[in-house]
Amino acid sequence: MSDAPESGFSLELGEDLARTREWLHEFAASVIRPAGAEWDEREETPWPVLEEAAKIGLYSLDFYTQQYLEPSGLGIPVVFEELFWGDAGIGMSLAGSTLAALSVAANGTPEQVGEWCPQMFGGPGDVKLGAFCSSEPEAGSDVSAIRTRAVYDAAAGEWVLNGVKTWATNGGIAEVHVVVASVDPSLGSRGQASFVVPPGTPGLSMGQKFRKHGIRASHTAEVVLSDVRIPERCVLGGRDRLEERLARVKESGHAGGQAAMRTFEASRPGVAAMAVGIARAAAEYAAEYATRRVQFGRPIGQNQAVAFMLADMAAAVDAARLLTWRAAWMARQGRPFRRAEGSMSKLVAGETAVRVTEQAIQILGGNGYTREYPVERWHRDAKIFTIFEGTSEIQRMLIGRTITGLDVR
Ligand SMILES: Cc1cc2nc3c(=O)[nH]c(=O)nc-3n(C[C@H](O)[C@H](O)[C@H](O)COP(=O)(O)OP(=O)(O)OC[C@H]3O[C@@H](n4cnc5c(N)ncnc54)[C@H](O)[C@@H]3O)c2cc1C
């Protein structure tokens, strides 16, 4: 990111960002958290909450762009931590479009960003969503196995997409879908490109909607692409650049990175911050509970076994946040992740969220195991963070490769 200003790493948030955090915390505490249980049960996109967030300027392309461009790089981590502290299912509905927008920003031209990103958010009274569709039934961790084909019909000046995408957040209900497809299957992942499918394009339909373990207020579904015809300009980066890239790959055997991987690299610290938000919610909730719940004539928190668990939880949350902020700061300064720092943040934050939410259930005892209390939901929600955007195993593989230089498989 050459336009990024150089800024020293600091744990002190700037005044604007500190104020933004307070504002978001207020919204998370008063609107998101109270709605969490209801939308988890309903397993539906919480449109009324999105509306409220749009009304105050939170669910908007402008707000997210401002946070992505925040000079310290900590804008997005701070925003996502607060939203997911409120509730992760609703948080994912509020954040899901950003992954699609990020893929356009990472791979598209300025004109494409200007045309498509605003349509992924809409505005107050007319809220919209974006969806990023990379995963397929046979291509999860292995992005190179993507079978969805994009064929250029020169006579019509159109791309024709065919295939089945799965696990797409907002898939089928989004205004704009970004689809990763293979243009030249003989080149594997190097032969892939990302395409925007404009609103209302015939041939794109929703397949199965998944009923999930957690983040149930976030819609996840298959997206079926059947002879989907889109204008030439819908390939991200433009057709000329794509043709040049494919020619370079054929000539030299390598060129640039994979379209899907570029999106994931850019989004990893943000995803880590979401997990930090859940973990912090659980650690705070359990600490508060442990001071109130009395057994054997004293608060359970006075037992070293419980206090040590709370200590581990608090330390783990802070450690995860530090890795997350470091990665986000490095990304904003345009520093390369030489030690896979982005993957480190996602790995540690995701596993921290699972562990800390489980410990929170333990501290709440029977109450923790019921739906009367939020920690069982947070535990279910946390689990996705070791699976999507690269599983924990894939993060370890990437870190392992980076620090050893070996072709770890
Ligand atoms: C709720 C939800 C939302 C999602 N949202 C999106 C979205 O918006 N867009 C999108 O494109 N995708 C999305 N995904 C897909 C997600 O990114 C994939 O589920 C994830 O990449 C894992 O792929 P998979 O499920 O096919 O698992 P697999 O790749 O089949 O992995 C299964 C297991 O094998 C392990 N494994 C696989 N390969 C290796 C290896 N080489 N070494 C070691 N272990 C390995 C994995 O770590 C895992 O434990 C979402 C998924 C879910 C569940």
Tab-separated table of C-alpha atoms and ligand atoms in Angstrom:
chain	number	residue	atom	x	y	z
A	1	MET	CA	0.000	0.000	0.000
A	2	SER	CA	2.182	2.818	-1.247
A	3	ASP	CA	-0.268	5.569	-0.218
A	4	ALA	CA	-0.051	4.515	3.424
A	5	PRO	CA	1.525	7.103	5.682
A	6	GLU	CA	4.384	5.896	7.854
A	7	SER	CA	3.260	5.813	11.477
A	8	GLY	CA	4.994	4.352	14.507
A	9	PHE	CA	3.285	1.468	16.246
A	10	SER	CA	1.445	2.624	19.321
A	11	LEU	CA	-1.090	1.102	21.660
A	12	GLU	CA	-2.594	4.552	22.221
A	13	LEU	CA	-5.535	5.054	19.910
A	14	GLY	CA	-5.752	8.464	18.282
A	15	GLU	CA	-8.506	10.766	19.554
A	16	ASP	CA	-10.850	10.117	16.629
A	17	LEU	CA	-10.488	6.367	16.842
A	18	ALA	CA	-10.927	6.369	20.622
A	19	ARG	CA	-14.175	8.316	20.156
A	20	THR	CA	-15.283	5.933	17.411
A	21	ARG	CA	-14.647	3.013	19.731
A	22	GLU	CA	-16.814	4.564	22.454
A	23	TRP	CA	-19.589	5.234	19.953
A	24	LEU	CA	-19.447	1.673	18.643
A	25	HIS	CA	-19.338	0.225	22.114
A	26	GLU	CA	-22.501	2.112	22.985
A	27	PHE	CA	-24.251	0.723	19.875
A	28	ALA	CA	-22.942	-2.791	20.566
A	29	ALA	CA	-24.119	-2.695	24.181
A	30	SER	CA	-27.510	-1.097	23.612
A	31	VAL	CA	-28.582	-2.485	20.214
A	32	ILE	CA	-26.481	-5.480	19.129
A	33	ARG	CA	-26.066	-7.468	22.322
A	34	PRO	CA	-29.723	-7.320	23.416
A	35	ALA	CA	-30.743	-8.635	19.963
A	36	GLY	CA	-28.178	-11.454	19.836
A	37	ALA	CA	-30.231	-14.321	21.288
A	38	GLU	CA	-33.315	-13.545	19.199
A	39	TRP	CA	-31.516	-13.520	15.848
A	40	ASP	CA	-29.488	-16.583	16.766
A	41	GLU	CA	-32.790	-18.446	17.286
A	42	ARG	CA	-34.344	-17.010	14.137
A	43	GLU	CA	-31.287	-17.887	12.031
A	44	GLU	CA	-31.973	-14.933	9.763
A	45	THR	CA	-30.185	-11.801	8.665
A	46	PRO	CA	-31.115	-9.139	11.257
A	47	TRP	CA	-32.329	-6.538	8.764
A	48	PRO	CA	-33.751	-4.181	11.439
A	49	VAL	CA	-30.346	-4.032	13.153
A	50	LEU	CA	-28.629	-3.378	9.813
A	51	GLU	CA	-31.150	-0.583	9.249
A	52	GLU	CA	-30.396	0.981	12.616
A	53	ALA	CA	-26.680	0.713	11.920
A	54	ALA	CA	-27.185	2.318	8.505
A	55	LYS	CA	-29.202	5.153	10.042
A	56	ILE	CA	-26.352	6.153	12.334
A	57	GLY	CA	-23.773	5.809	9.542
A	58	LEU	CA	-22.173	2.626	10.883
A	59	TYR	CA	-23.328	0.228	8.196
A	60	SER	CA	-21.979	2.248	5.297
A	61	LEU	CA	-19.205	2.072	2.756
A	62	ASP	CA	-17.989	5.505	3.891
A	63	PHE	CA	-17.570	4.429	7.489
A	64	TYR	CA	-15.745	1.207	6.679
A	65	THR	CA	-13.546	2.932	4.086
A	66	GLN	CA	-12.606	5.582	6.632
A	67	GLN	CA	-11.630	2.849	9.084
A	68	TYR	CA	-9.636	0.900	6.462
A	69	LEU	CA	-7.732	4.072	5.668
A	70	GLU	CA	-7.189	5.036	9.311
A	71	PRO	CA	-3.444	5.807	9.364
A	72	SER	CA	-2.533	3.569	12.312
A	73	GLY	CA	-4.214	0.543	10.692
A	74	LEU	CA	-6.168	-0.035	13.903
A	75	GLY	CA	-9.496	1.308	12.628
A	76	ILE	CA	-10.893	-1.985	11.382
A	77	PRO	CA	-9.603	-4.083	14.329
A	78	VAL	CA	-11.212	-1.657	16.765
A	79	VAL	CA	-14.508	-1.608	14.846
A	80	PHE	CA	-14.772	-5.376	14.452
A	81	GLU	CA	-13.771	-6.094	18.034
A	82	GLU	CA	-16.609	-3.894	19.327
A	83	LEU	CA	-19.244	-5.231	16.909
A	84	PHE	CA	-18.382	-8.851	17.700
A	85	TRP	CA	-18.191	-8.071	21.408
A	86	GLY	CA	-21.871	-7.171	20.962
A	87	ASP	CA	-22.777	-10.345	19.073
A	88	ALA	CA	-20.896	-12.335	16.482
A	89	GLY	CA	-23.851	-13.434	14.340
A	90	ILE	CA	-25.116	-9.875	14.014
A	91	GLY	CA	-21.528	-8.679	13.754
A	92	MET	CA	-21.005	-10.955	10.764
A	93	SER	CA	-24.121	-9.564	9.109
A	94	LEU	CA	-22.731	-6.065	9.663
A	95	ALA	CA	-19.250	-7.028	8.438
A	96	GLY	CA	-19.997	-9.625	5.728
A	97	SER	CA	-20.186	-7.115	2.896
A	98	THR	CA	-16.717	-5.813	3.716
A	99	LEU	CA	-15.113	-9.070	2.528
A	100	ALA	CA	-16.741	-8.634	-0.883
A	101	ALA	CA	-15.800	-4.937	-0.944
A	102	LEU	CA	-12.247	-5.792	0.041
A	103	SER	CA	-11.938	-8.247	-2.832
A	104	VAL	CA	-12.975	-5.490	-5.244
A	105	ALA	CA	-10.560	-3.048	-3.595
A	106	ALA	CA	-7.713	-5.608	-3.701
A	107	ASN	CA	-8.224	-6.749	-7.302
A	108	GLY	CA	-10.296	-4.082	-9.044
A	109	THR	CA	-9.663	-0.780	-10.783
A	110	PRO	CA	-10.682	2.508	-9.102
A	111	GLU	CA	-13.678	2.660	-11.482
A	112	GLN	CA	-14.779	-0.812	-10.401
A	113	VAL	CA	-14.455	0.123	-6.734
A	114	GLY	CA	-16.547	3.247	-7.400
A	115	GLU	CA	-19.201	1.340	-9.313
A	116	TRP	CA	-19.700	-1.790	-7.204
A	117	CYS	CA	-18.748	-1.142	-3.585
A	118	PRO	CA	-21.506	1.417	-2.836
A	119	GLN	CA	-24.076	-1.061	-4.140
A	120	MET	CA	-22.942	-3.611	-1.551
A	121	PHE	CA	-24.130	-1.358	1.262
A	122	GLY	CA	-27.053	0.679	-0.087
A	123	GLY	CA	-28.192	3.346	2.370
A	124	PRO	CA	-30.629	4.010	5.198
A	125	GLY	CA	-34.062	2.730	4.241
A	126	ASP	CA	-32.541	0.604	1.478
A	127	VAL	CA	-29.795	-1.507	3.034
A	128	LYS	CA	-27.932	-3.926	0.731
A	129	LEU	CA	-25.362	-6.699	1.092
A	130	GLY	CA	-22.313	-7.964	-0.755
A	131	ALA	CA	-21.132	-11.587	-0.979
A	132	PHE	CA	-17.689	-13.006	-1.687
A	133	CYS	CA	-17.934	-16.428	-3.315
A	134	SER	CA	-14.717	-18.401	-3.480
A	135	SER	CA	-15.389	-21.750	-1.739
A	136	GLU	CA	-16.895	-24.648	-3.646
A	137	PRO	CA	-17.976	-28.145	-2.627
A	138	GLU	CA	-14.630	-29.526	-3.885
A	139	ALA	CA	-12.552	-26.406	-3.192
A	140	GLY	CA	-12.432	-25.283	0.432
A	141	SER	CA	-8.911	-25.027	1.806
A	142	ASP	CA	-7.655	-25.940	-1.658
A	143	VAL	CA	-8.533	-22.814	-3.593
A	144	SER	CA	-6.670	-24.134	-6.637
A	145	ALA	CA	-9.414	-26.765	-7.106
A	146	ILE	CA	-12.048	-24.156	-8.044
A	147	ARG	CA	-14.146	-25.507	-10.914
A	148	THR	CA	-16.412	-22.556	-11.620
A	149	ARG	CA	-15.561	-21.517	-15.166
A	150	ALA	CA	-15.539	-18.088	-16.731
A	151	VAL	CA	-15.502	-18.143	-20.522
A	152	TYR	CA	-15.265	-14.986	-22.612
A	153	ASP	CA	-17.834	-14.737	-25.398
A	154	ALA	CA	-16.059	-12.326	-27.743
A	155	ALA	CA	-19.050	-11.928	-30.079
A	156	ALA	CA	-21.299	-10.734	-27.251
A	157	GLY	CA	-18.512	-8.988	-25.276
A	158	GLU	CA	-19.619	-10.938	-22.212
A	159	TRP	CA	-18.258	-13.409	-19.681
A	160	VAL	CA	-20.256	-16.561	-19.093
A	161	LEU	CA	-20.006	-18.073	-15.605
A	162	ASN	CA	-20.982	-21.627	-14.686
A	163	GLY	CA	-20.467	-23.455	-11.401
A	164	VAL	CA	-21.592	-23.917	-7.811
A	165	LYS	CA	-20.269	-21.860	-4.917
A	166	THR	CA	-20.809	-22.876	-1.334
A	167	TRP	CA	-20.593	-21.375	2.165
A	168	ALA	CA	-21.078	-17.878	0.809
A	169	THR	CA	-21.839	-15.347	3.535
A	170	ASN	CA	-24.862	-13.366	2.208
A	171	GLY	CA	-24.887	-15.719	-0.804
A	172	GLY	CA	-28.049	-15.382	-2.893
A	173	ILE	CA	-29.427	-12.474	-0.850
A	174	ALA	CA	-26.642	-10.025	-1.701
A	175	GLU	CA	-27.069	-7.194	-4.176
A	176	VAL	CA	-23.585	-7.764	-5.596
A	177	HIS	CA	-21.733	-11.095	-5.697
A	178	VAL	CA	-17.985	-11.344	-6.258
A	179	VAL	CA	-17.188	-14.738	-7.761
A	180	VAL	CA	-13.760	-16.333	-8.082
A	181	ALA	CA	-13.662	-18.444	-11.250
A	182	SER	CA	-11.173	-20.230	-13.422
A	183	VAL	CA	-10.456	-18.617	-16.764
A	184	ASP	CA	-7.731	-21.074	-17.729
A	185	PRO	CA	-7.991	-24.360	-15.766
A	186	SER	CA	-4.638	-25.567	-17.130
A	187	LEU	CA	-2.947	-22.871	-14.986
A	188	GLY	CA	-4.557	-23.956	-11.697
A	189	SER	CA	-4.953	-21.111	-9.201
A	190	ARG	CA	-2.868	-18.821	-11.464
A	191	GLY	CA	-5.575	-19.097	-14.068
A	192	GLN	CA	-8.264	-17.686	-11.783
A	193	ALA	CA	-9.848	-14.247	-11.683
A	194	SER	CA	-12.572	-12.487	-9.703
A	195	PHE	CA	-15.790	-11.315	-11.320
A	196	VAL	CA	-18.570	-9.032	-10.188
A	197	VAL	CA	-22.074	-10.296	-10.813
A	198	PRO	CA	-24.316	-7.200	-10.957
A	199	PRO	CA	-27.668	-7.072	-9.151
A	200	GLY	CA	-30.476	-9.054	-10.728
A	201	THR	CA	-28.312	-10.916	-13.256
A	202	PRO	CA	-30.263	-13.927	-14.597
A	203	GLY	CA	-28.739	-17.347	-13.901
A	204	LEU	CA	-27.484	-16.596	-10.381
A	205	SER	CA	-29.622	-18.243	-7.720
A	206	MET	CA	-29.419	-19.292	-4.098
A	207	GLY	CA	-28.972	-23.006	-3.455
A	208	GLN	CA	-29.170	-24.533	-0.003
A	209	LYS	CA	-29.222	-22.160	2.967
A	210	PHE	CA	-27.144	-23.715	5.744
A	211	ARG	CA	-28.396	-24.195	9.303
A	212	LYS	CA	-25.330	-23.674	11.426
A	213	HIS	CA	-23.697	-24.335	14.789
A	214	GLY	CA	-22.952	-20.632	15.389
A	215	ILE	CA	-23.051	-17.129	13.881
A	216	ARG	CA	-26.597	-18.073	12.986
A	217	ALA	CA	-27.717	-14.477	12.448
A	218	SER	CA	-25.380	-14.454	9.467
A	219	HIS	CA	-26.789	-15.951	6.287
A	220	THR	CA	-24.639	-18.669	4.674
A	221	ALA	CA	-25.729	-20.382	1.465
A	222	GLU	CA	-24.795	-22.010	-1.802
A	223	VAL	CA	-24.788	-19.861	-4.907
A	224	VAL	CA	-25.598	-21.560	-8.204
A	225	LEU	CA	-24.255	-19.966	-11.386
A	226	SER	CA	-25.963	-21.221	-14.482
A	227	ASP	CA	-24.971	-19.508	-17.744
A	228	VAL	CA	-24.584	-16.221	-15.898
A	229	ARG	CA	-23.753	-13.570	-18.515
A	230	ILE	CA	-21.969	-10.459	-17.311
A	231	PRO	CA	-20.427	-7.544	-19.229
A	232	GLU	CA	-16.729	-7.612	-20.134
A	233	ARG	CA	-16.008	-4.838	-17.599
A	234	CYS	CA	-17.040	-7.141	-14.718
A	235	VAL	CA	-13.691	-8.933	-14.468
A	236	LEU	CA	-11.804	-7.301	-11.611
A	237	GLY	CA	-8.715	-5.481	-12.800
A	238	GLY	CA	-9.992	-5.451	-16.394
A	239	ARG	CA	-9.681	-7.966	-19.234
A	240	ASP	CA	-6.473	-6.505	-20.670
A	241	ARG	CA	-4.647	-6.897	-17.387
A	242	LEU	CA	-5.998	-10.415	-16.985
A	243	GLU	CA	-4.840	-11.411	-20.488
A	244	GLU	CA	-1.380	-9.951	-19.765
A	245	ARG	CA	-1.196	-11.831	-16.488
A	246	LEU	CA	-2.227	-15.137	-18.044
A	247	ALA	CA	0.336	-14.659	-20.827
A	248	ARG	CA	3.054	-14.004	-18.208
A	249	VAL	CA	2.078	-17.133	-16.290
A	250	LYS	CA	2.233	-19.238	-19.446
A	251	GLU	CA	5.623	-17.814	-20.334
A	252	SER	CA	7.332	-17.884	-16.952
A	253	GLY	CA	5.236	-20.272	-14.904
A	254	HIS	CA	4.384	-17.686	-12.257
A	255	ALA	CA	2.794	-14.259	-11.886
A	256	GLY	CA	1.315	-12.307	-9.012
A	257	GLY	CA	-0.793	-13.979	-6.373
A	258	GLN	CA	-4.099	-15.798	-6.510
A	259	ALA	CA	-7.204	-13.588	-6.574
A	260	ALA	CA	-8.821	-15.329	-3.590
A	261	MET	CA	-5.601	-15.383	-1.580
A	262	ARG	CA	-5.082	-11.640	-2.017
A	263	THR	CA	-8.507	-11.049	-0.480
A	264	PHE	CA	-7.808	-13.378	2.439
A	265	GLU	CA	-4.380	-11.889	3.197
A	266	ALA	CA	-5.836	-8.409	3.371
A	267	SER	CA	-8.723	-9.458	5.579
A	268	ARG	CA	-6.986	-11.718	8.116
A	269	PRO	CA	-6.218	-9.182	10.899
A	270	GLY	CA	-9.809	-7.937	10.640
A	271	VAL	CA	-11.112	-11.474	11.062
A	272	ALA	CA	-8.758	-11.963	14.012
A	273	ALA	CA	-10.233	-8.839	15.615
A	274	MET	CA	-13.717	-10.336	15.356
A	275	ALA	CA	-12.514	-13.345	17.338
A	276	VAL	CA	-10.881	-11.040	19.910
A	277	GLY	CA	-14.272	-9.342	20.359
A	278	ILE	CA	-16.006	-12.632	21.196
A	279	ALA	CA	-13.193	-13.718	23.518
A	280	ARG	CA	-13.229	-10.382	25.357
A	281	ALA	CA	-17.005	-10.555	25.783
A	282	ALA	CA	-16.698	-14.004	27.361
A	283	ALA	CA	-13.733	-13.101	29.583
A	284	GLU	CA	-15.509	-10.000	30.924
A	285	TYR	CA	-18.791	-11.815	31.432
A	286	ALA	CA	-17.153	-14.689	33.320
A	287	ALA	CA	-15.095	-12.347	35.535
A	288	GLU	CA	-18.202	-10.413	36.492
A	289	TYR	CA	-20.148	-13.615	37.168
A	290	ALA	CA	-17.333	-15.011	39.324
A	291	THR	CA	-17.499	-12.021	41.654
A	292	ARG	CA	-21.280	-12.461	42.177
A	293	ARG	CA	-21.820	-16.219	42.303
A	294	VAL	CA	-21.378	-17.466	45.846
A	295	GLN	CA	-20.647	-21.087	46.774
A	296	PHE	CA	-19.210	-22.338	50.053
A	297	GLY	CA	-19.895	-18.871	51.490
A	298	ARG	CA	-17.609	-16.918	49.149
A	299	PRO	CA	-17.592	-15.714	45.550
A	300	ILE	CA	-16.394	-18.504	43.259
A	301	GLY	CA	-13.740	-16.087	41.930
A	302	GLN	CA	-11.982	-16.336	45.275
A	303	ASN	CA	-11.044	-19.897	44.436
A	304	GLN	CA	-7.631	-19.970	42.878
A	305	ALA	CA	-8.864	-22.502	40.298
A	306	VAL	CA	-11.406	-19.990	39.018
A	307	ALA	CA	-9.210	-16.891	39.415
A	308	PHE	CA	-6.371	-18.567	37.500
A	309	MET	CA	-8.755	-19.433	34.701
A	310	LEU	CA	-9.899	-15.797	34.599
A	311	ALA	CA	-6.252	-14.676	34.586
A	312	ASP	CA	-5.443	-16.970	31.661
A	313	MET	CA	-8.502	-15.737	29.791
A	314	ALA	CA	-7.655	-12.053	30.267
A	315	ALA	CA	-4.016	-12.586	29.277
A	316	ALA	CA	-4.980	-14.615	26.209
A	317	VAL	CA	-7.395	-11.933	24.999
A	318	ASP	CA	-4.744	-9.236	25.314
A	319	ALA	CA	-2.122	-11.420	23.611
A	320	ALA	CA	-4.480	-12.104	20.702
A	321	ARG	CA	-5.263	-8.401	20.396
A	322	LEU	CA	-1.586	-7.484	20.342
A	323	LEU	CA	-0.884	-9.905	17.483
A	324	THR	CA	-3.944	-8.580	15.684
A	325	TRP	CA	-2.983	-4.933	16.050
A	326	ARG	CA	0.593	-5.676	14.998
A	327	ALA	CA	-0.589	-7.377	11.804
A	328	ALA	CA	-3.110	-4.627	11.069
A	329	TRP	CA	-0.483	-1.932	11.632
A	330	MET	CA	2.015	-3.729	9.382
A	331	ALA	CA	-0.571	-4.118	6.627
A	332	ARG	CA	-1.463	-0.415	6.769
A	333	GLN	CA	2.197	0.620	6.643
A	334	GLY	CA	2.670	-1.608	3.611
A	335	ARG	CA	5.137	-3.848	5.449
A	336	PRO	CA	5.271	-7.379	4.115
A	337	PHE	CA	4.251	-10.210	6.435
A	338	ARG	CA	7.725	-11.818	6.443
A	339	ARG	CA	6.792	-14.128	9.313
A	340	ALA	CA	3.170	-14.642	8.262
A	341	GLU	CA	2.071	-12.159	10.912
A	342	GLY	CA	-1.453	-11.967	9.430
A	343	SER	CA	-1.873	-15.722	9.738
A	344	MET	CA	-0.433	-15.642	13.261
A	345	SER	CA	-3.086	-13.154	14.338
A	346	LYS	CA	-5.930	-15.177	12.831
A	347	LEU	CA	-4.636	-18.464	14.250
A	348	VAL	CA	-4.097	-17.205	17.792
A	349	ALA	CA	-7.244	-15.077	17.974
A	350	GLY	CA	-9.464	-17.846	16.592
A	351	GLU	CA	-8.153	-20.489	18.959
A	352	THR	CA	-8.237	-18.025	21.859
A	353	ALA	CA	-11.913	-17.304	21.217
A	354	VAL	CA	-12.772	-21.021	21.276
A	355	ARG	CA	-10.783	-21.675	24.459
A	356	VAL	CA	-11.894	-18.576	26.350
A	357	THR	CA	-15.579	-19.062	25.566
A	358	GLU	CA	-15.322	-22.668	26.722
A	359	GLN	CA	-13.683	-21.524	29.951
A	360	ALA	CA	-16.501	-19.003	30.383
A	361	ILE	CA	-19.051	-21.827	30.190
A	362	GLN	CA	-17.048	-23.674	32.827
A	363	ILE	CA	-17.076	-20.668	35.152
A	364	LEU	CA	-20.819	-20.198	34.748
A	365	GLY	CA	-21.394	-23.898	35.492
A	366	GLY	CA	-24.908	-25.127	34.621
A	367	ASN	CA	-25.998	-21.601	33.763
A	368	GLY	CA	-23.235	-21.415	31.196
A	369	TYR	CA	-24.618	-24.453	29.439
A	370	THR	CA	-28.098	-22.972	28.957
A	371	ARG	CA	-29.535	-20.518	26.482
A	372	GLU	CA	-30.576	-18.280	29.385
A	373	TYR	CA	-26.995	-17.012	29.380
A	374	PRO	CA	-25.021	-15.859	26.339
A	375	VAL	CA	-21.774	-17.766	26.808
A	376	GLU	CA	-22.914	-21.018	25.166
A	377	ARG	CA	-23.860	-18.964	22.092
A	378	TRP	CA	-20.526	-17.195	22.127
A	379	HIS	CA	-18.801	-20.577	22.270
A	380	ARG	CA	-20.779	-21.776	19.248
A	381	ASP	CA	-20.014	-18.500	17.482
A	382	ALA	CA	-16.302	-18.657	18.290
A	383	LYS	CA	-15.787	-22.016	16.597
A	384	ILE	CA	-16.119	-20.601	13.081
A	385	PHE	CA	-12.883	-18.680	13.635
A	386	THR	CA	-10.813	-21.862	13.441
A	387	ILE	CA	-12.552	-22.784	10.183
A	388	PHE	CA	-13.302	-19.928	7.809
A	389	GLU	CA	-10.877	-17.579	6.097
A	390	GLY	CA	-8.322	-20.376	6.280
A	391	THR	CA	-8.606	-23.095	8.928
A	392	SER	CA	-6.166	-23.181	11.852
A	393	GLU	CA	-4.282	-25.961	10.075
A	394	ILE	CA	-3.910	-23.852	6.941
A	395	GLN	CA	-2.667	-20.887	9.023
A	396	ARG	CA	-0.101	-23.166	10.685
A	397	MET	CA	0.929	-24.440	7.270
A	398	LEU	CA	1.420	-20.869	6.007
A	399	ILE	CA	3.370	-19.857	9.106
A	400	GLY	CA	5.410	-23.069	8.941
A	401	ARG	CA	6.284	-22.452	5.300
A	402	THR	CA	7.226	-18.851	5.981
A	403	ILE	CA	9.499	-19.476	8.929
A	404	THR	CA	11.215	-22.565	7.508
A	405	GLY	CA	11.211	-21.752	3.815
A	406	LEU	CA	10.216	-25.389	3.259
A	407	ASP	CA	7.334	-26.590	1.116
A	408	VAL	CA	5.294	-27.673	4.147
A	409	ARG	CA	2.136	-29.528	3.091
B	1	LIG	C1	-20.178	-19.944	8.320
B	1	LIG	C2	-19.246	-19.965	7.167
B	1	LIG	C3	-19.097	-18.827	6.395
B	1	LIG	C4	-18.231	-18.836	5.295
B	1	LIG	N1	-18.176	-17.737	4.487
B	1	LIG	C5	-17.501	-17.834	3.303
B	1	LIG	C6	-17.587	-16.785	2.345
B	1	LIG	O1	-18.225	-15.749	2.561
B	1	LIG	N2	-16.966	-16.968	1.151
B	1	LIG	C7	-16.255	-18.087	0.864
B	1	LIG	O2	-15.718	-18.181	-0.237
B	1	LIG	N3	-16.131	-19.095	1.762
B	1	LIG	C8	-16.755	-18.990	2.970
B	1	LIG	N4	-16.680	-20.021	3.879
B	1	LIG	C9	-15.909	-21.209	3.545
B	1	LIG	C10	-14.682	-21.412	4.407
B	1	LIG	O3	-13.688	-20.494	4.055
B	1	LIG	C11	-14.268	-22.886	4.253
B	1	LIG	O4	-15.191	-23.645	4.969
B	1	LIG	C12	-12.867	-23.123	4.729
B	1	LIG	O5	-11.946	-22.542	3.844
B	1	LIG	C13	-12.530	-24.624	4.862
B	1	LIG	O6	-12.876	-25.319	3.712
B	1	LIG	P1	-13.741	-26.665	3.837
B	1	LIG	O7	-14.927	-26.354	4.679
B	1	LIG	O8	-14.003	-27.182	2.476
B	1	LIG	O9	-12.834	-27.665	4.632
B	1	LIG	P2	-11.674	-28.610	4.044
B	1	LIG	O10	-10.765	-27.816	3.192
B	1	LIG	O11	-12.299	-29.823	3.472
B	1	LIG	O12	-10.907	-28.996	5.367
B	1	LIG	C14	-11.357	-30.021	6.257
B	1	LIG	C15	-10.288	-30.257	7.307
B	1	LIG	O13	-9.070	-30.697	6.674
B	1	LIG	C16	-8.003	-29.844	7.033
B	1	LIG	N5	-7.074	-29.685	5.913
B	1	LIG	C17	-7.363	-29.453	4.599
B	1	LIG	N6	-6.238	-29.333	3.888
B	1	LIG	C18	-5.205	-29.482	4.755
B	1	LIG	C19	-3.790	-29.452	4.640
B	1	LIG	N7	-3.175	-29.238	3.468
B	1	LIG	N8	-3.041	-29.649	5.760
B	1	LIG	C20	-3.650	-29.858	6.952
B	1	LIG	N9	-4.975	-29.899	7.131
B	1	LIG	C21	-5.741	-29.696	6.053
B	1	LIG	C22	-8.664	-28.516	7.380
B	1	LIG	O14	-7.827	-27.718	8.203
B	1	LIG	C23	-9.922	-28.977	8.084
B	1	LIG	O15	-9.635	-29.281	9.417
B	1	LIG	C24	-17.502	-20.005	5.002
B	1	LIG	C25	-17.643	-21.140	5.801
B	1	LIG	C26	-18.512	-21.143	6.849
B	1	LIG	C27	-18.677	-22.406	7.644
